[in-house]
Amino acid sequence: MSTLAPLRLLREPWNASEGNQSNATVGASGGWCQGLDIPNELFLALGLVSLVENLLVVAAILKNRNLHSPTYYFICCLAVSDMLVSISNLAEMLFMLLLEHGVLVMRPSIVRHMDRVIDTLICSSVVSSLSFLGVIAVDRYITIFYALRYHSIMTLQRAVVTMASIWLASTVSSTVLITYYRSNTILLCLIGFFLFMLVLMLVLYIHMFALARHHLHSISSQQKPPTTHRGGSLKGAVTLTILLGVFFICWGPFFFHLILIVTCPTNPFCTCFFSYFNLFLILIICNSVIAPLIYAFRSQELRRTLREVVTCSW
């Protein structure tokens, strides 16, 4: 089965009667409502690419002492979160294939227990990924607007406490989500968390983008050579725009899917939307593939270290 485990639980709406859901499905069965069949190989390929990319990022940050700072520790945690998503997805798919082909024989109770463990692990990784995306945005905001006080505000001790708190909260919340995934209240909490992170990132990035624009205007008004500064400011503004755009594109459809489960489980349009669930999962995995390119590979220091890791120049 080519889906992420905990998200698979949310594939079909459960807050509608079986008869009404069946009627809605029949009424929305034409044309584009047939869904999209995505081969297992694509999930495996993207999972492997994401795993390798994020593993390289973690190795590079651990290797280079110049990268031992709160900012890169947050990036490392984000990479670990995305890496765990890939590992868990690959492990689940291999586990399911072994069971389907009779290579692995286990009692149903043990299979359910292992599936729940994988569910919790992946869900924890998803929640922590969203959390670290927000933390990185806050960290960059402090870097820009409180540059002189950054090291007193974002100390190593505070960074460690932040990282530990996120991992603990992610584990607890994912356990609750997997246990009570049929509750609309739990889904609303998850949707609210996503919207909060989206608004937080949007506000911070708009503010940073406005600062970059103001900086360009100041340089132009002073009639100084603008080439270097303008290029750096524009690059930063474009990077922030890409970050927010990728975040929304990759995660938006899945959380819109959750909203429809809560608000209109039997509506024909909603039923059509549900049929594209696998596509939403592909987008989430793509986020794990793209994130290292945006957050990590744009750093010259990190790129240099990555080349050393790849070429084994330890």
PDB file of C-alpha atoms in Angstrom:
ATOM      1  CA  MET A   1       0.000   0.000   0.000  1.00  0.00           C
ATOM      2  CA  SER A   2       1.638   3.191  -1.134  1.00  0.00           C
ATOM      3  CA  THR A   3       0.718   5.646   1.588  1.00  0.00           C
ATOM      4  CA  LEU A   4       2.216   7.047   4.729  1.00  0.00           C
ATOM      5  CA  ALA A   5       0.885   5.072   7.649  1.00  0.00           C
ATOM      6  CA  PRO A   6      -0.815   7.652   9.903  1.00  0.00           C
ATOM      7  CA  LEU A   7      -2.091   9.622   6.953  1.00  0.00           C
ATOM      8  CA  ARG A   8      -3.618   6.443   5.548  1.00  0.00           C
ATOM      9  CA  LEU A   9      -5.962   6.464   8.552  1.00  0.00           C
ATOM     10  CA  LEU A  10      -7.310   9.791   7.307  1.00  0.00           C
ATOM     11  CA  ARG A  11      -7.883   8.657   3.728  1.00  0.00           C
ATOM     12  CA  GLU A  12     -11.644   8.156   4.089  1.00  0.00           C
ATOM     13  CA  PRO A  13     -14.098  10.207   6.161  1.00  0.00           C
ATOM     14  CA  TRP A  14     -15.518   8.297   9.123  1.00  0.00           C
ATOM     15  CA  ASN A  15     -18.005  10.914  10.364  1.00  0.00           C
ATOM     16  CA  ALA A  16     -20.579   9.984   7.725  1.00  0.00           C
ATOM     17  CA  SER A  17     -22.923   7.049   7.651  1.00  0.00           C
ATOM     18  CA  GLU A  18     -21.909   4.213   5.355  1.00  0.00           C
ATOM     19  CA  GLY A  19     -25.003   4.650   3.225  1.00  0.00           C
ATOM     20  CA  ASN A  20     -24.556   8.382   2.743  1.00  0.00           C
ATOM     21  CA  GLN A  21     -20.860   7.947   1.948  1.00  0.00           C
ATOM     22  CA  SER A  22     -21.716   5.294  -0.629  1.00  0.00           C
ATOM     23  CA  ASN A  23     -24.313   7.539  -2.259  1.00  0.00           C
ATOM     24  CA  ALA A  24     -21.857  10.427  -2.359  1.00  0.00           C
ATOM     25  CA  THR A  25     -19.269   8.219  -3.964  1.00  0.00           C
ATOM     26  CA  VAL A  26     -21.709   7.065  -6.630  1.00  0.00           C
ATOM     27  CA  GLY A  27     -22.775  10.633  -7.320  1.00  0.00           C
ATOM     28  CA  ALA A  28     -19.175  11.766  -7.738  1.00  0.00           C
ATOM     29  CA  SER A  29     -17.866   8.811  -9.666  1.00  0.00           C
ATOM     30  CA  GLY A  30     -17.491  10.413 -13.039  1.00  0.00           C
ATOM     31  CA  GLY A  31     -14.588  12.018 -14.834  1.00  0.00           C
ATOM     32  CA  TRP A  32     -11.791  13.396 -12.722  1.00  0.00           C
ATOM     33  CA  CYS A  33     -13.256  11.846  -9.561  1.00  0.00           C
ATOM     34  CA  GLN A  34     -11.632   8.498 -10.327  1.00  0.00           C
ATOM     35  CA  GLY A  35      -8.522   9.553  -8.417  1.00  0.00           C
ATOM     36  CA  LEU A  36      -4.887   9.086  -9.282  1.00  0.00           C
ATOM     37  CA  ASP A  37      -3.012   5.788  -9.219  1.00  0.00           C
ATOM     38  CA  ILE A  38       0.562   6.417  -8.087  1.00  0.00           C
ATOM     39  CA  PRO A  39       2.967   3.462  -8.290  1.00  0.00           C
ATOM     40  CA  ASN A  40       4.833   2.235  -5.250  1.00  0.00           C
ATOM     41  CA  GLU A  41       8.108   2.814  -7.090  1.00  0.00           C
ATOM     42  CA  LEU A  42       7.571   6.575  -7.046  1.00  0.00           C
ATOM     43  CA  PHE A  43       7.006   6.583  -3.293  1.00  0.00           C
ATOM     44  CA  LEU A  44      10.119   4.460  -2.825  1.00  0.00           C
ATOM     45  CA  ALA A  45      12.252   6.633  -5.128  1.00  0.00           C
ATOM     46  CA  LEU A  46      11.234   9.904  -3.470  1.00  0.00           C
ATOM     47  CA  GLY A  47      11.662   8.341  -0.038  1.00  0.00           C
ATOM     48  CA  LEU A  48      15.206   7.211  -0.870  1.00  0.00           C
ATOM     49  CA  VAL A  49      16.146  10.609  -2.334  1.00  0.00           C
ATOM     50  CA  SER A  50      14.801  12.372   0.742  1.00  0.00           C
ATOM     51  CA  LEU A  51      16.629   9.961   3.036  1.00  0.00           C
ATOM     52  CA  VAL A  52      19.978  10.473   1.290  1.00  0.00           C
ATOM     53  CA  GLU A  53      19.634  14.267   1.119  1.00  0.00           C
ATOM     54  CA  ASN A  54      18.708  14.697   4.760  1.00  0.00           C
ATOM     55  CA  LEU A  55      21.326  12.175   5.903  1.00  0.00           C
ATOM     56  CA  LEU A  56      23.987  14.207   4.083  1.00  0.00           C
ATOM     57  CA  VAL A  57      22.780  17.396   5.766  1.00  0.00           C
ATOM     58  CA  VAL A  58      22.957  15.814   9.231  1.00  0.00           C
ATOM     59  CA  ALA A  59      26.430  14.373   8.543  1.00  0.00           C
ATOM     60  CA  ALA A  60      27.718  17.720   7.243  1.00  0.00           C
ATOM     61  CA  ILE A  61      26.447  19.671  10.254  1.00  0.00           C
ATOM     62  CA  LEU A  62      27.943  17.164  12.691  1.00  0.00           C
ATOM     63  CA  LYS A  63      31.272  17.186  10.816  1.00  0.00           C
ATOM     64  CA  ASN A  64      31.865  20.933  10.546  1.00  0.00           C
ATOM     65  CA  ARG A  65      32.391  22.737  13.871  1.00  0.00           C
ATOM     66  CA  ASN A  66      31.648  26.043  12.167  1.00  0.00           C
ATOM     67  CA  LEU A  67      28.073  24.800  11.750  1.00  0.00           C
ATOM     68  CA  HIS A  68      27.630  24.025  15.458  1.00  0.00           C
ATOM     69  CA  SER A  69      25.240  26.899  16.119  1.00  0.00           C
ATOM     70  CA  PRO A  70      21.534  27.105  17.056  1.00  0.00           C
ATOM     71  CA  THR A  71      20.540  27.928  13.485  1.00  0.00           C
ATOM     72  CA  TYR A  72      22.175  24.838  12.027  1.00  0.00           C
ATOM     73  CA  TYR A  73      21.044  22.673  14.932  1.00  0.00           C
ATOM     74  CA  PHE A  74      17.464  23.581  14.018  1.00  0.00           C
ATOM     75  CA  ILE A  75      18.181  22.741  10.385  1.00  0.00           C
ATOM     76  CA  CYS A  76      19.693  19.450  11.534  1.00  0.00           C
ATOM     77  CA  CYS A  77      16.558  18.626  13.525  1.00  0.00           C
ATOM     78  CA  LEU A  78      14.399  19.451  10.513  1.00  0.00           C
ATOM     79  CA  ALA A  79      16.527  17.104   8.429  1.00  0.00           C
ATOM     80  CA  VAL A  80      16.181  14.371  11.080  1.00  0.00           C
ATOM     81  CA  SER A  81      12.395  14.824  11.088  1.00  0.00           C
ATOM     82  CA  ASP A  82      12.193  14.524   7.301  1.00  0.00           C
ATOM     83  CA  MET A  83      14.605  11.603   7.394  1.00  0.00           C
ATOM     84  CA  LEU A  84      12.445   9.738   9.915  1.00  0.00           C
ATOM     85  CA  VAL A  85       9.429  10.248   7.669  1.00  0.00           C
ATOM     86  CA  SER A  86      11.322   8.626   4.815  1.00  0.00           C
ATOM     87  CA  ILE A  87      12.694   5.768   6.941  1.00  0.00           C
ATOM     88  CA  SER A  88       9.299   4.995   8.442  1.00  0.00           C
ATOM     89  CA  ASN A  89       7.564   5.116   5.074  1.00  0.00           C
ATOM     90  CA  LEU A  90      10.144   2.774   3.529  1.00  0.00           C
ATOM     91  CA  ALA A  91       9.984   0.432   6.518  1.00  0.00           C
ATOM     92  CA  GLU A  92       6.189   0.266   6.350  1.00  0.00           C
ATOM     93  CA  MET A  93       6.157  -0.439   2.629  1.00  0.00           C
ATOM     94  CA  LEU A  94       8.738  -3.231   2.972  1.00  0.00           C
ATOM     95  CA  PHE A  95       6.820  -4.629   5.932  1.00  0.00           C
ATOM     96  CA  MET A  96       3.564  -4.671   3.941  1.00  0.00           C
ATOM     97  CA  LEU A  97       5.228  -6.255   0.903  1.00  0.00           C
ATOM     98  CA  LEU A  98       6.758  -9.040   3.029  1.00  0.00           C
ATOM     99  CA  LEU A  99       3.346  -9.768   4.541  1.00  0.00           C
ATOM    100  CA  GLU A 100       1.554  -9.723   1.185  1.00  0.00           C
ATOM    101  CA  HIS A 101       4.036 -12.154  -0.399  1.00  0.00           C
ATOM    102  CA  GLY A 102       3.994 -14.518   2.576  1.00  0.00           C
ATOM    103  CA  VAL A 103       7.677 -14.007   3.379  1.00  0.00           C
ATOM    104  CA  LEU A 104       6.760 -12.711   6.829  1.00  0.00           C
ATOM    105  CA  VAL A 105       4.027 -14.400   8.844  1.00  0.00           C
ATOM    106  CA  MET A 106       2.758 -12.705  11.991  1.00  0.00           C
ATOM    107  CA  ARG A 107      -0.361 -12.714  14.118  1.00  0.00           C
ATOM    108  CA  PRO A 108      -2.876  -9.953  13.288  1.00  0.00           C
ATOM    109  CA  SER A 109      -2.520  -8.436  16.762  1.00  0.00           C
ATOM    110  CA  ILE A 110       1.246  -8.043  16.321  1.00  0.00           C
ATOM    111  CA  VAL A 111       0.757  -6.560  12.849  1.00  0.00           C
ATOM    112  CA  ARG A 112      -1.678  -3.987  14.251  1.00  0.00           C
ATOM    113  CA  HIS A 113       0.728  -3.135  17.058  1.00  0.00           C
ATOM    114  CA  MET A 114       3.655  -2.617  14.684  1.00  0.00           C
ATOM    115  CA  ASP A 115       1.493  -0.571  12.346  1.00  0.00           C
ATOM    116  CA  ARG A 116       0.469   1.671  15.252  1.00  0.00           C
ATOM    117  CA  VAL A 117       4.112   2.131  16.253  1.00  0.00           C
ATOM    118  CA  ILE A 118       5.015   3.167  12.696  1.00  0.00           C
ATOM    119  CA  ASP A 119       1.953   5.424  12.625  1.00  0.00           C
ATOM    120  CA  THR A 120       3.122   7.208  15.762  1.00  0.00           C
ATOM    121  CA  LEU A 121       6.695   7.557  14.526  1.00  0.00           C
ATOM    122  CA  ILE A 122       5.712   9.108  11.196  1.00  0.00           C
ATOM    123  CA  CYS A 123       3.087  11.365  12.729  1.00  0.00           C
ATOM    124  CA  SER A 124       5.638  12.570  15.291  1.00  0.00           C
ATOM    125  CA  SER A 125       8.049  13.328  12.455  1.00  0.00           C
ATOM    126  CA  VAL A 126       5.386  15.279  10.564  1.00  0.00           C
ATOM    127  CA  VAL A 127       4.478  17.402  13.600  1.00  0.00           C
ATOM    128  CA  SER A 128       8.131  18.034  14.476  1.00  0.00           C
ATOM    129  CA  SER A 129       8.884  19.015  10.852  1.00  0.00           C
ATOM    130  CA  LEU A 130       6.167  21.659  10.952  1.00  0.00           C
ATOM    131  CA  SER A 131       7.430  22.855  14.331  1.00  0.00           C
ATOM    132  CA  PHE A 132      11.038  23.198  13.216  1.00  0.00           C
ATOM    133  CA  LEU A 133       9.935  25.049  10.080  1.00  0.00           C
ATOM    134  CA  GLY A 134       8.379  27.630  12.382  1.00  0.00           C
ATOM    135  CA  VAL A 135      11.410  27.692  14.711  1.00  0.00           C
ATOM    136  CA  ILE A 136      13.764  28.300  11.781  1.00  0.00           C
ATOM    137  CA  ALA A 137      11.564  31.192  10.645  1.00  0.00           C
ATOM    138  CA  VAL A 138      11.674  32.715  14.145  1.00  0.00           C
ATOM    139  CA  ASP A 139      15.438  32.172  14.338  1.00  0.00           C
ATOM    140  CA  ARG A 140      15.999  33.966  11.045  1.00  0.00           C
ATOM    141  CA  TYR A 141      13.689  36.764  12.123  1.00  0.00           C
ATOM    142  CA  ILE A 142      15.764  37.299  15.280  1.00  0.00           C
ATOM    143  CA  THR A 143      18.948  37.177  13.191  1.00  0.00           C
ATOM    144  CA  ILE A 144      17.723  40.024  10.982  1.00  0.00           C
ATOM    145  CA  PHE A 145      15.923  42.317  13.424  1.00  0.00           C
ATOM    146  CA  TYR A 146      17.945  41.671  16.589  1.00  0.00           C
ATOM    147  CA  ALA A 147      21.359  40.954  15.081  1.00  0.00           C
ATOM    148  CA  LEU A 148      23.362  42.574  17.906  1.00  0.00           C
ATOM    149  CA  ARG A 149      21.424  40.696  20.593  1.00  0.00           C
ATOM    150  CA  TYR A 150      21.063  37.399  18.734  1.00  0.00           C
ATOM    151  CA  HIS A 151      23.657  35.468  20.738  1.00  0.00           C
ATOM    152  CA  SER A 152      22.158  36.607  24.038  1.00  0.00           C
ATOM    153  CA  ILE A 153      18.601  35.801  22.899  1.00  0.00           C
ATOM    154  CA  MET A 154      19.239  32.499  21.114  1.00  0.00           C
ATOM    155  CA  THR A 155      21.722  30.833  23.460  1.00  0.00           C
ATOM    156  CA  LEU A 156      22.790  27.233  23.040  1.00  0.00           C
ATOM    157  CA  GLN A 157      20.915  26.291  26.214  1.00  0.00           C
ATOM    158  CA  ARG A 158      17.668  27.805  24.938  1.00  0.00           C
ATOM    159  CA  ALA A 159      18.152  26.095  21.598  1.00  0.00           C
ATOM    160  CA  VAL A 160      18.595  22.708  23.294  1.00  0.00           C
ATOM    161  CA  VAL A 161      15.495  23.276  25.456  1.00  0.00           C
ATOM    162  CA  THR A 162      13.519  24.280  22.349  1.00  0.00           C
ATOM    163  CA  MET A 163      14.596  21.187  20.422  1.00  0.00           C
ATOM    164  CA  ALA A 164      13.892  18.832  23.336  1.00  0.00           C
ATOM    165  CA  SER A 165      10.481  20.422  23.919  1.00  0.00           C
ATOM    166  CA  ILE A 166       9.501  20.035  20.264  1.00  0.00           C
ATOM    167  CA  TRP A 167      10.494  16.359  20.152  1.00  0.00           C
ATOM    168  CA  LEU A 168       8.644  15.647  23.406  1.00  0.00           C
ATOM    169  CA  ALA A 169       5.519  17.540  22.348  1.00  0.00           C
ATOM    170  CA  SER A 170       5.570  15.874  18.926  1.00  0.00           C
ATOM    171  CA  THR A 171       5.765  12.401  20.457  1.00  0.00           C
ATOM    172  CA  VAL A 172       2.923  13.049  22.908  1.00  0.00           C
ATOM    173  CA  SER A 173       0.659  14.758  20.355  1.00  0.00           C
ATOM    174  CA  SER A 174       1.239  12.062  17.726  1.00  0.00           C
ATOM    175  CA  THR A 175       0.361   9.348  20.237  1.00  0.00           C
ATOM    176  CA  VAL A 176      -2.894  11.146  21.036  1.00  0.00           C
ATOM    177  CA  LEU A 177      -3.630  11.691  17.334  1.00  0.00           C
ATOM    178  CA  ILE A 178      -3.145   8.039  16.406  1.00  0.00           C
ATOM    179  CA  THR A 179      -5.200   6.887  19.386  1.00  0.00           C
ATOM    180  CA  TYR A 180      -8.132   9.244  18.751  1.00  0.00           C
ATOM    181  CA  TYR A 181      -7.767   9.883  15.016  1.00  0.00           C
ATOM    182  CA  ARG A 182     -11.530   9.450  14.490  1.00  0.00           C
ATOM    183  CA  SER A 183     -12.300  12.488  16.655  1.00  0.00           C
ATOM    184  CA  ASN A 184     -13.122  15.716  14.857  1.00  0.00           C
ATOM    185  CA  THR A 185     -11.686  17.618  17.822  1.00  0.00           C
ATOM    186  CA  ILE A 186      -8.281  16.028  17.261  1.00  0.00           C
ATOM    187  CA  LEU A 187      -8.442  16.845  13.560  1.00  0.00           C
ATOM    188  CA  LEU A 188      -9.401  20.442  14.307  1.00  0.00           C
ATOM    189  CA  CYS A 189      -6.390  20.729  16.614  1.00  0.00           C
ATOM    190  CA  LEU A 190      -4.118  19.438  13.856  1.00  0.00           C
ATOM    191  CA  ILE A 191      -5.657  21.827  11.314  1.00  0.00           C
ATOM    192  CA  GLY A 192      -5.343  24.703  13.777  1.00  0.00           C
ATOM    193  CA  PHE A 193      -1.671  23.865  14.325  1.00  0.00           C
ATOM    194  CA  PHE A 194      -1.006  23.939  10.583  1.00  0.00           C
ATOM    195  CA  LEU A 195      -2.829  27.256  10.151  1.00  0.00           C
ATOM    196  CA  PHE A 196      -0.940  28.747  13.092  1.00  0.00           C
ATOM    197  CA  MET A 197       2.414  27.742  11.617  1.00  0.00           C
ATOM    198  CA  LEU A 198       1.367  29.052   8.198  1.00  0.00           C
ATOM    199  CA  VAL A 199       0.273  32.440   9.588  1.00  0.00           C
ATOM    200  CA  LEU A 200       3.404  32.676  11.747  1.00  0.00           C
ATOM    201  CA  MET A 201       5.702  32.035   8.802  1.00  0.00           C
ATOM    202  CA  LEU A 202       3.684  34.362   6.566  1.00  0.00           C
ATOM    203  CA  VAL A 203       3.883  37.263   9.020  1.00  0.00           C
ATOM    204  CA  LEU A 204       7.591  36.807   9.714  1.00  0.00           C
ATOM    205  CA  TYR A 205       8.541  36.416   6.065  1.00  0.00           C
ATOM    206  CA  ILE A 206       6.477  39.415   4.945  1.00  0.00           C
ATOM    207  CA  HIS A 207       8.173  41.519   7.607  1.00  0.00           C
ATOM    208  CA  MET A 208      11.611  40.296   6.514  1.00  0.00           C
ATOM    209  CA  PHE A 209      10.717  40.849   2.850  1.00  0.00           C
ATOM    210  CA  ALA A 210       9.631  44.415   3.667  1.00  0.00           C
ATOM    211  CA  LEU A 211      12.977  45.012   5.394  1.00  0.00           C
ATOM    212  CA  ALA A 212      14.866  43.782   2.333  1.00  0.00           C
ATOM    213  CA  ARG A 213      12.828  46.098   0.114  1.00  0.00           C
ATOM    214  CA  HIS A 214      13.449  49.032   2.448  1.00  0.00           C
ATOM    215  CA  HIS A 215      17.160  48.225   2.424  1.00  0.00           C
ATOM    216  CA  LEU A 216      17.218  48.333  -1.385  1.00  0.00           C
ATOM    217  CA  HIS A 217      15.364  51.651  -1.388  1.00  0.00           C
ATOM    218  CA  SER A 218      17.841  53.148   1.073  1.00  0.00           C
ATOM    219  CA  ILE A 219      20.806  52.058  -1.025  1.00  0.00           C
ATOM    220  CA  SER A 220      19.255  53.516  -4.172  1.00  0.00           C
ATOM    221  CA  SER A 221      18.464  56.846  -2.507  1.00  0.00           C
ATOM    222  CA  GLN A 222      22.044  57.187  -1.266  1.00  0.00           C
ATOM    223  CA  GLN A 223      23.325  56.540  -4.810  1.00  0.00           C
ATOM    224  CA  LYS A 224      25.905  54.011  -3.693  1.00  0.00           C
ATOM    225  CA  PRO A 225      27.137  51.078  -5.775  1.00  0.00           C
ATOM    226  CA  PRO A 226      24.158  48.752  -5.301  1.00  0.00           C
ATOM    227  CA  THR A 227      25.280  45.618  -7.068  1.00  0.00           C
ATOM    228  CA  THR A 228      26.492  43.451  -4.186  1.00  0.00           C
ATOM    229  CA  HIS A 229      24.013  44.619  -1.581  1.00  0.00           C
ATOM    230  CA  ARG A 230      21.104  44.577  -3.984  1.00  0.00           C
ATOM    231  CA  GLY A 231      21.948  41.071  -5.134  1.00  0.00           C
ATOM    232  CA  GLY A 232      22.145  39.814  -1.548  1.00  0.00           C
ATOM    233  CA  SER A 233      18.886  41.485  -0.515  1.00  0.00           C
ATOM    234  CA  LEU A 234      17.015  40.266  -3.558  1.00  0.00           C
ATOM    235  CA  LYS A 235      18.368  36.752  -3.050  1.00  0.00           C
ATOM    236  CA  GLY A 236      17.174  36.770   0.548  1.00  0.00           C
ATOM    237  CA  ALA A 237      13.739  38.061  -0.438  1.00  0.00           C
ATOM    238  CA  VAL A 238      13.372  35.455  -3.184  1.00  0.00           C
ATOM    239  CA  THR A 239      14.502  32.694  -0.820  1.00  0.00           C
ATOM    240  CA  LEU A 240      11.880  33.635   1.759  1.00  0.00           C
ATOM    241  CA  THR A 241       9.190  33.709  -0.920  1.00  0.00           C
ATOM    242  CA  ILE A 242      10.209  30.244  -2.137  1.00  0.00           C
ATOM    243  CA  LEU A 243      10.182  28.886   1.417  1.00  0.00           C
ATOM    244  CA  LEU A 244       6.638  30.009   2.075  1.00  0.00           C
ATOM    245  CA  GLY A 245       5.425  28.949  -1.382  1.00  0.00           C
ATOM    246  CA  VAL A 246       6.848  25.417  -1.129  1.00  0.00           C
ATOM    247  CA  PHE A 247       5.472  25.033   2.401  1.00  0.00           C
ATOM    248  CA  PHE A 248       1.960  26.011   1.307  1.00  0.00           C
ATOM    249  CA  ILE A 249       1.966  23.991  -1.942  1.00  0.00           C
ATOM    250  CA  CYS A 250       3.239  20.796  -0.322  1.00  0.00           C
ATOM    251  CA  TRP A 251       1.161  20.838   2.838  1.00  0.00           C
ATOM    252  CA  GLY A 252      -1.916  22.818   1.817  1.00  0.00           C
ATOM    253  CA  PRO A 253      -3.799  20.082  -0.118  1.00  0.00           C
ATOM    254  CA  PHE A 254      -3.461  17.531   2.695  1.00  0.00           C
ATOM    255  CA  PHE A 255      -4.758  19.897   5.372  1.00  0.00           C
ATOM    256  CA  PHE A 256      -7.554  21.033   3.042  1.00  0.00           C
ATOM    257  CA  HIS A 257      -8.384  17.318   2.825  1.00  0.00           C
ATOM    258  CA  LEU A 258      -8.671  17.230   6.634  1.00  0.00           C
ATOM    259  CA  ILE A 259     -10.906  20.309   6.613  1.00  0.00           C
ATOM    260  CA  LEU A 260     -13.244  18.642   4.117  1.00  0.00           C
ATOM    261  CA  ILE A 261     -13.375  15.473   6.235  1.00  0.00           C
ATOM    262  CA  VAL A 262     -14.663  17.582   9.130  1.00  0.00           C
ATOM    263  CA  THR A 263     -16.985  19.890   7.179  1.00  0.00           C
ATOM    264  CA  CYS A 264     -18.439  17.951   4.217  1.00  0.00           C
ATOM    265  CA  PRO A 265     -17.699  14.192   4.304  1.00  0.00           C
ATOM    266  CA  THR A 266     -20.659  13.298   2.057  1.00  0.00           C
ATOM    267  CA  ASN A 267     -20.543  16.176  -0.429  1.00  0.00           C
ATOM    268  CA  PRO A 268     -19.802  14.985  -4.034  1.00  0.00           C
ATOM    269  CA  PHE A 269     -17.076  17.584  -4.522  1.00  0.00           C
ATOM    270  CA  CYS A 270     -15.421  16.561  -1.255  1.00  0.00           C
ATOM    271  CA  THR A 271     -15.615  12.895  -2.245  1.00  0.00           C
ATOM    272  CA  CYS A 272     -13.827  13.717  -5.499  1.00  0.00           C
ATOM    273  CA  PHE A 273     -11.141  15.545  -3.546  1.00  0.00           C
ATOM    274  CA  PHE A 274     -10.664  12.545  -1.228  1.00  0.00           C
ATOM    275  CA  SER A 275      -9.851  10.335  -4.217  1.00  0.00           C
ATOM    276  CA  TYR A 276      -6.611  12.257  -4.803  1.00  0.00           C
ATOM    277  CA  PHE A 277      -5.223  11.441  -1.359  1.00  0.00           C
ATOM    278  CA  ASN A 278      -2.103   9.714  -2.726  1.00  0.00           C
ATOM    279  CA  LEU A 279      -1.191  12.861  -4.646  1.00  0.00           C
ATOM    280  CA  PHE A 280      -1.270  14.847  -1.407  1.00  0.00           C
ATOM    281  CA  LEU A 281       1.092  12.316   0.155  1.00  0.00           C
ATOM    282  CA  ILE A 282       3.485  12.670  -2.773  1.00  0.00           C
ATOM    283  CA  LEU A 283       3.527  16.431  -2.231  1.00  0.00           C
ATOM    284  CA  ILE A 284       4.362  15.938   1.468  1.00  0.00           C
ATOM    285  CA  ILE A 285       7.260  13.651   0.567  1.00  0.00           C
ATOM    286  CA  CYS A 286       8.389  16.194  -2.040  1.00  0.00           C
ATOM    287  CA  ASN A 287       8.558  18.757   0.753  1.00  0.00           C
ATOM    288  CA  SER A 288      11.085  16.502   2.508  1.00  0.00           C
ATOM    289  CA  VAL A 289      13.065  16.363  -0.731  1.00  0.00           C
ATOM    290  CA  ILE A 290      12.972  20.110  -1.407  1.00  0.00           C
ATOM    291  CA  ALA A 291      13.524  21.337   2.162  1.00  0.00           C
ATOM    292  CA  PRO A 292      17.252  20.428   2.281  1.00  0.00           C
ATOM    293  CA  LEU A 293      17.806  22.265  -0.989  1.00  0.00           C
ATOM    294  CA  ILE A 294      16.259  25.453   0.370  1.00  0.00           C
ATOM    295  CA  TYR A 295      17.286  25.451   4.033  1.00  0.00           C
ATOM    296  CA  ALA A 296      20.692  23.816   3.774  1.00  0.00           C
ATOM    297  CA  PHE A 297      22.201  23.633   0.304  1.00  0.00           C
ATOM    298  CA  ARG A 298      21.976  27.427  -0.195  1.00  0.00           C
ATOM    299  CA  SER A 299      24.616  27.856   2.523  1.00  0.00           C
ATOM    300  CA  GLN A 300      28.106  28.108   1.034  1.00  0.00           C
ATOM    301  CA  GLU A 301      29.724  26.683   4.175  1.00  0.00           C
ATOM    302  CA  LEU A 302      27.340  23.747   4.228  1.00  0.00           C
ATOM    303  CA  ARG A 303      27.771  23.093   0.493  1.00  0.00           C
ATOM    304  CA  ARG A 304      31.525  22.922   0.958  1.00  0.00           C
ATOM    305  CA  THR A 305      31.136  20.474   3.839  1.00  0.00           C
ATOM    306  CA  LEU A 306      28.679  18.386   1.853  1.00  0.00           C
ATOM    307  CA  ARG A 307      31.221  18.027  -0.938  1.00  0.00           C
ATOM    308  CA  GLU A 308      33.756  16.823   1.620  1.00  0.00           C
ATOM    309  CA  VAL A 309      31.265  14.308   3.024  1.00  0.00           C
ATOM    310  CA  VAL A 310      30.357  12.987  -0.427  1.00  0.00           C
ATOM    311  CA  THR A 311      33.997  12.649  -1.455  1.00  0.00           C
ATOM    312  CA  CYS A 312      34.915  11.195   1.982  1.00  0.00           C
ATOM    313  CA  SER A 313      37.424  14.003   2.603  1.00  0.00           C
ATOM    314  CA  TRP A 314      37.306  13.650   6.368  1.00  0.00           C
TER     315      TRP A 314
END
